[in-house]
Amino acid sequence: MTEQKHILSILVDNQPGVLSRIAGLFSGRGYNIESLSVAETTEPLVSRITMVTMADTPVVEQIMKQLHKLINVIKVHELTGTSYVQREMALVKVQAKPEHRAEILRIVDIFRCKVVDVGQGHYTLEVTGDEGKMDAILNLLKPIGIKEIAKTGIIALFREPK
Amino acid sequence: MKLTGAQILMEVLKEEGVDTIFGFPGGVIIDIYDELAKTDIKHILVRHEQGAVHAADGYARASGGVGVCLVTSGPGATNTVTGIASAYMDSIPIVIFTGQVPTQLIGNDAFQEVDIVGITRPCTKHNYLVKRTEDLARIVKEAFIIAASGRPGPVLIDLPKDVSNTKITYKPPQKIELKSYNPTYNPNMKQLHRAVKLIKNAKKPLIFAGGGVVLSKGSKELTELAHKTRTPVTCSLMGLGVFPGTDPLWLGMIGMHGTYRANMCSGECDLIVAVGVRFDDRVTGKTDTFAPNAKIVHIDIDPTSIRKNIPVAVPIVGDCKITLGLLNRLLDKEDLGDLKTKRKKWLDQIDEWKSTKPLAYKQKDIIKPQYVVEKLYELTKGEAIITTEVGQNQMWAAQYYHFNKPNHFITSGGLGCMGFGLPAAIGAQLACPDKLVVDIAGDGSIQMNIQEMATAEQYNLPVKIVILNNRYLGMVRQWQELFYDKRYSGTGMEHAPDFVKLAEAYGAVGLRATKPEEVEPVLIKGLSSPKTVIMDFVVEREECVYPMVPAGAPITEMLLA
Ligand SMILES: Cc1ncc(C[n+]2csc(CCOP(=O)(O)OP(=O)(O)O)c2C)c(N)n1
Ligand SMILES: [Mg+2]
């Protein structure tokens, strides 16, 4: 069976050790974590973990059941295969030689990013979007020279019916 | 009312009906021991913390309740890990209290500090570090609920010293609510109807039952299902006893050392009703050749057990007892009149397997280990609670002692943990003071927790230890004989203590048999003694357990005696 990317949205008790239980479950059972993001929800006692994993169908079914079995996990949903919105954010520090500055700003404009820091020889850009957009902009910036990059994992929510 | 954490703990333990605690004290839990001595709770002082957990495990299994342990921080806590892992793999409800350094020292590498919550996260059903005395009562109550409900398992509570000696105004917690924990007890009826149809139409059905049936106390319902539908029954190691070992529909155990007929049935059957099992690799052998012709109905309370290793046609998440009960009621509404004739060919075939390839061994003038277990079975009329160590002794116990009731076979199944049997027997004897409790042991395993002889003596527990003494780590030696050209690397155990003298040194009785004709007299004498007894049976050194399915082979391909 073929492995596919699955986005899981997991509501958990906002308590110390919960993330370690989840990470331990994945490492102990040999599941993989592509990305992970965690933050409190509007309810301070509950956090949302958005996780991306590569797995075939039986394995993702097993992952969801195993997650659900953890006492501190309240809900597990798979978003893949449903209608959802997803975003990722990156801070990208690019080399900004005088001859490249105009081009960088043009890319910023096209992709609706922001310049959040300007230094002697670099710009730091804030990029938000789905994976496709991320890949596209990074491909354009690479030849110009990416010095450093910090990326969040994917965060995602179901779309509400129109 | 102002109470310390330690006093609150005693209040909650009393409320939970705890009457026995297996433990070993140390610096950070002196406050708790101080309060414990003021209660009616019986404290059993073990000689090693691993023994405390195995004893609590044996106690839980023999009583059908929850076992409780109490140990100190650091080494006391780490010594429990093997016991916890064994209980976790066999889904046994235990609550383990570990002491911890005071909260303000946690993280500073204080004396006897270990992160036991971190260490045991993957081998507990859940665990807690109590940070405030105010949370203690609620957490303990939650722990007992979690340990015993759904698919049971061990729960650990780490208690920092300041949490146990801080005084607070105590209000007993009201209702305990676990919003994210809600096991499914009642099965989906649509799936049950599908199961009924499959059972009715099957020509060659098989019931395969495991530890889940023991845990849910569903033995009666299982037996009813088998009789009603005239379906033969096999069990995993953990399930032995849920179906009478003397019933004509009984096939014996399935798997690596299963009977010929049980394993052949799995290969030939067209339907498996699997109840409270998890299709461990010791059962299935090579998974893609397991039960090639069968549709599988799988009943289990833990959804992760279903479709983990084996594809399933009808998954049913629910409590085994409740689900089997409902299944029986649905079957009552069906006309099952022709099942008797319909199943005849299948049952005849099974009888033929049984008579042509029974469990067998060759008698000689040296004691055969199987003979010892057979005699033990005869003399105890199958009524004893049997615990085991691990290895050949465990398999011979499973094969030659025919269990008629659940909760009578207590073995470390999933972890296969040597050193389990003696402390587990101690726990079982405390749970069932009027029962005969026998540890069927190997000469290797018994030495792993032999120190618990002192515990048995201290509390006058008349447990009986039957050592099948082959002076080898026999099961490993068997693999070396069969698959490594008899290269017995690291498996010779010629240097063992004189077990008779050892028993006497502990104040117990020691007996020995070296010839077949001595087996029965030694058993009779040992079993009738009111004391703790070690019976040392010097057996054939290179006996092998048969049938045997080589690891990774289909289970229908067996090496036979
Ligand atoms: C703690 C532990 N260590 C190692 C093993 C591996 N092992 C499985 S069976 C066995 C031999 C046990 O020897 P003995 O108790 O004499 O039993 P026999 O097989 O000879 O009956 C060993 C070493 C184990 N199961 N548990
Ligand atoms: Mg041995």
GROMACS .gro file of N, CA, C and O in nm, chain A residues 13 15-17 20-21 29 43 45-46 58 61-62 65-66 68-74, chain B residues 88 117 121 124-128 131 146 151 178-181 302-308:
model
  176
   13ASP      N    1  -0.549   1.753   2.639
   13ASP     CA    2  -0.542   1.829   2.764
   13ASP      C    3  -0.415   1.914   2.760
   13ASP      O    4  -0.308   1.864   2.724
   15GLN      N    5  -0.150   2.003   2.931
   15GLN     CA    6  -0.079   1.964   3.053
   15GLN      C    7   0.064   1.928   3.019
   15GLN      O    8   0.091   1.883   2.909
   16PRO      N    9   0.155   1.942   3.116
   16PRO     CA   10   0.292   1.900   3.088
   16PRO      C   11   0.296   1.750   3.057
   16PRO      O   12   0.218   1.674   3.113
   17GLY      N   13   0.382   1.713   2.967
   17GLY     CA   14   0.399   1.571   2.941
   17GLY      C   15   0.313   1.516   2.828
   17GLY      O   16   0.340   1.408   2.778
   20SER      N   17   0.499   1.482   2.506
   20SER     CA   18   0.594   1.372   2.516
   20SER      C   19   0.524   1.237   2.500
   20SER      O   20   0.579   1.143   2.442
   21ARG      N   21   0.402   1.225   2.551
   21ARG     CA   22   0.326   1.101   2.530
   21ARG      C   23   0.303   1.077   2.381
   21ARG      O   24   0.314   0.965   2.332
   29ARG      N   25   0.636   0.331   1.821
   29ARG     CA   26   0.570   0.241   1.727
   29ARG      C   27   0.619   0.261   1.584
   29ARG      O   28   0.563   0.204   1.490
   43GLU      N   29  -0.999   2.752   2.477
   43GLU     CA   30  -1.017   2.697   2.611
   43GLU      C   31  -0.878   2.672   2.669
   43GLU      O   32  -0.804   2.590   2.615
   45LEU      N   33  -0.760   2.502   2.897
   45LEU     CA   34  -0.726   2.366   2.939
   45LEU      C   35  -0.706   2.271   2.821
   45LEU      O   36  -0.676   2.154   2.840
   46VAL      N   37  -0.729   2.322   2.701
   46VAL     CA   38  -0.720   2.237   2.582
   46VAL      C   39  -0.621   2.294   2.482
   46VAL      O   40  -0.621   2.415   2.455
   58PRO      N   41  -0.404   0.158   0.642
   58PRO     CA   42  -0.416   0.086   0.770
   58PRO      C   43  -0.332   0.149   0.881
   58PRO      O   44  -0.374   0.152   0.996
   61GLU      N   45  -0.499   0.457   1.018
   61GLU     CA   46  -0.612   0.415   1.101
   61GLU      C   47  -0.562   0.374   1.241
   61GLU      O   48  -0.618   0.414   1.343
   62GLN      N   49  -0.454   0.299   1.242
   62GLN     CA   50  -0.394   0.255   1.368
   62GLN      C   51  -0.340   0.375   1.448
   62GLN      O   52  -0.360   0.383   1.569
   65LYS      N   53  -0.625   0.548   1.617
   65LYS     CA   54  -0.677   0.471   1.731
   65LYS      C   55  -0.580   0.477   1.849
   65LYS      O   56  -0.620   0.490   1.964
   66GLN      N   57  -0.451   0.468   1.818
   66GLN     CA   58  -0.351   0.473   1.926
   66GLN      C   59  -0.352   0.609   1.993
   66GLN      O   60  -0.340   0.619   2.116
   68HIS      N   61  -0.603   0.809   2.013
   68HIS     CA   62  -0.727   0.820   2.089
   68HIS      C   63  -0.718   0.748   2.223
   68HIS      O   64  -0.782   0.785   2.320
   69LYS      N   65  -0.636   0.642   2.223
   69LYS     CA   66  -0.623   0.561   2.344
   69LYS      C   67  -0.550   0.635   2.456
   69LYS      O   68  -0.565   0.602   2.573
   70LEU      N   69  -0.468   0.734   2.420
   70LEU     CA   70  -0.399   0.811   2.524
   70LEU      C   71  -0.503   0.886   2.606
   70LEU      O   72  -0.594   0.949   2.551
   71ILE      N   73  -0.489   0.877   2.736
   71ILE     CA   74  -0.591   0.933   2.825
   71ILE      C   75  -0.605   1.084   2.804
   71ILE      O   76  -0.715   1.139   2.814
   72ASN      N   77  -0.496   1.152   2.773
   72ASN     CA   78  -0.502   1.298   2.760
   72ASN      C   79  -0.547   1.346   2.622
   72ASN      O   80  -0.553   1.465   2.598
   73VAL      N   81  -0.576   1.255   2.533
   73VAL     CA   82  -0.622   1.297   2.400
   73VAL      C   83  -0.775   1.302   2.402
   73VAL      O   84  -0.842   1.204   2.434
   74ILE      N   85  -0.827   1.419   2.365
   74ILE     CA   86  -0.972   1.438   2.372
   74ILE      C   87  -1.038   1.401   2.239
   74ILE      O   88  -1.140   1.334   2.235
  250TYR      N   89   0.158  -0.436   3.189
  250TYR     CA   90   0.106  -0.357   3.077
  250TYR      C   91   0.077  -0.447   2.957
  250TYR      O   92  -0.030  -0.440   2.897
  279VAL      N   93   0.806   0.894   3.584
  279VAL     CA   94   0.692   0.917   3.494
  279VAL      C   95   0.739   0.911   3.349
  279VAL      O   96   0.676   0.850   3.263
  283ARG      N   97   0.630   0.600   3.088
  283ARG     CA   98   0.524   0.646   2.998
  283ARG      C   99   0.485   0.540   2.895
  283ARG      O  100   0.366   0.513   2.877
  286THR      N  101   0.292   0.212   3.082
  286THR     CA  102   0.176   0.224   3.171
  286THR      C  103   0.057   0.262   3.086
  286THR      O  104   0.071   0.318   2.977
  287LYS      N  105  -0.063   0.231   3.137
  287LYS     CA  106  -0.182   0.279   3.068
  287LYS      C  107  -0.190   0.431   3.082
  287LYS      O  108  -0.228   0.501   2.990
  288HIS      N  109  -0.150   0.478   3.199
  288HIS     CA  110  -0.141   0.622   3.222
  288HIS      C  111  -0.054   0.642   3.344
  288HIS      O  112  -0.038   0.550   3.425
  289ASN      N  113   0.006   0.760   3.358
  289ASN     CA  114   0.077   0.787   3.482
  289ASN      C  115   0.068   0.934   3.520
  289ASN      O  116   0.031   1.019   3.438
  290TYR      N  117   0.097   0.961   3.646
  290TYR     CA  118   0.080   1.096   3.701
  290TYR      C  119   0.198   1.135   3.788
  290TYR      O  120   0.251   1.051   3.863
  293LYS      N  121   0.153   1.716   4.181
  293LYS     CA  122   0.231   1.835   4.215
  293LYS      C  123   0.177   1.909   4.335
  293LYS      O  124   0.248   1.988   4.397
  308ILE      N  125  -0.904   0.422   3.584
  308ILE     CA  126  -0.834   0.394   3.457
  308ILE      C  127  -0.774   0.253   3.459
  308ILE      O  128  -0.783   0.179   3.362
  313ARG      N  129  -0.981  -0.152   2.857
  313ARG     CA  130  -0.875  -0.253   2.860
  313ARG      C  131  -0.787  -0.218   2.979
  313ARG      O  132  -0.720  -0.115   2.978
  340LEU      N  133  -1.375   1.195   3.367
  340LEU     CA  134  -1.261   1.188   3.278
  340LEU      C  135  -1.314   1.215   3.138
  340LEU      O  136  -1.360   1.125   3.070
  341LYS      N  137  -1.306   1.342   3.097
  341LYS     CA  138  -1.378   1.376   2.974
  341LYS      C  139  -1.317   1.313   2.850
  341LYS      O  140  -1.385   1.291   2.752
  342SER      N  141  -1.189   1.281   2.857
  342SER     CA  142  -1.127   1.227   2.737
  342SER      C  143  -1.112   1.076   2.745
  342SER      O  144  -1.041   1.016   2.666
  343TYR      N  145  -1.177   1.012   2.842
  343TYR     CA  146  -1.161   0.868   2.858
  343TYR      C  147  -1.298   0.805   2.870
  343TYR      O  148  -1.371   0.830   2.965
  464ASP      N  149  -1.055  -0.295   2.302
  464ASP     CA  150  -0.954  -0.198   2.259
  464ASP      C  151  -0.952  -0.189   2.107
  464ASP      O  152  -0.909  -0.282   2.040
  465PRO      N  153  -0.997  -0.077   2.052
  465PRO     CA  154  -1.001  -0.065   1.905
  465PRO      C  155  -0.863  -0.084   1.841
  465PRO      O  156  -0.855  -0.130   1.727
  466THR      N  157  -0.755  -0.053   1.913
  466THR     CA  158  -0.623  -0.066   1.850
  466THR      C  159  -0.584  -0.212   1.831
  466THR      O  160  -0.494  -0.243   1.754
  467SER      N  161  -0.650  -0.304   1.903
  467SER     CA  162  -0.618  -0.446   1.884
  467SER      C  163  -0.676  -0.497   1.753
  467SER      O  164  -0.628  -0.596   1.698
  468ILE      N  165  -0.781  -0.432   1.708
  468ILE     CA  166  -0.850  -0.479   1.589
  468ILE      C  167  -0.782  -0.424   1.464
  468ILE      O  168  -0.757  -0.305   1.455
  469ARG      N  169  -0.752  -0.514   1.371
  469ARG     CA  170  -0.685  -0.480   1.246
  469ARG      C  171  -0.543  -0.427   1.266
  469ARG      O  172  -0.490  -0.357   1.180
  470LYS      N  173  -0.483  -0.458   1.381
  470LYS     CA  174  -0.343  -0.416   1.401
  470LYS      C  175  -0.251  -0.511   1.325
  470LYS      O  176  -0.160  -0.467   1.256
   0.00000   0.00000   0.00000
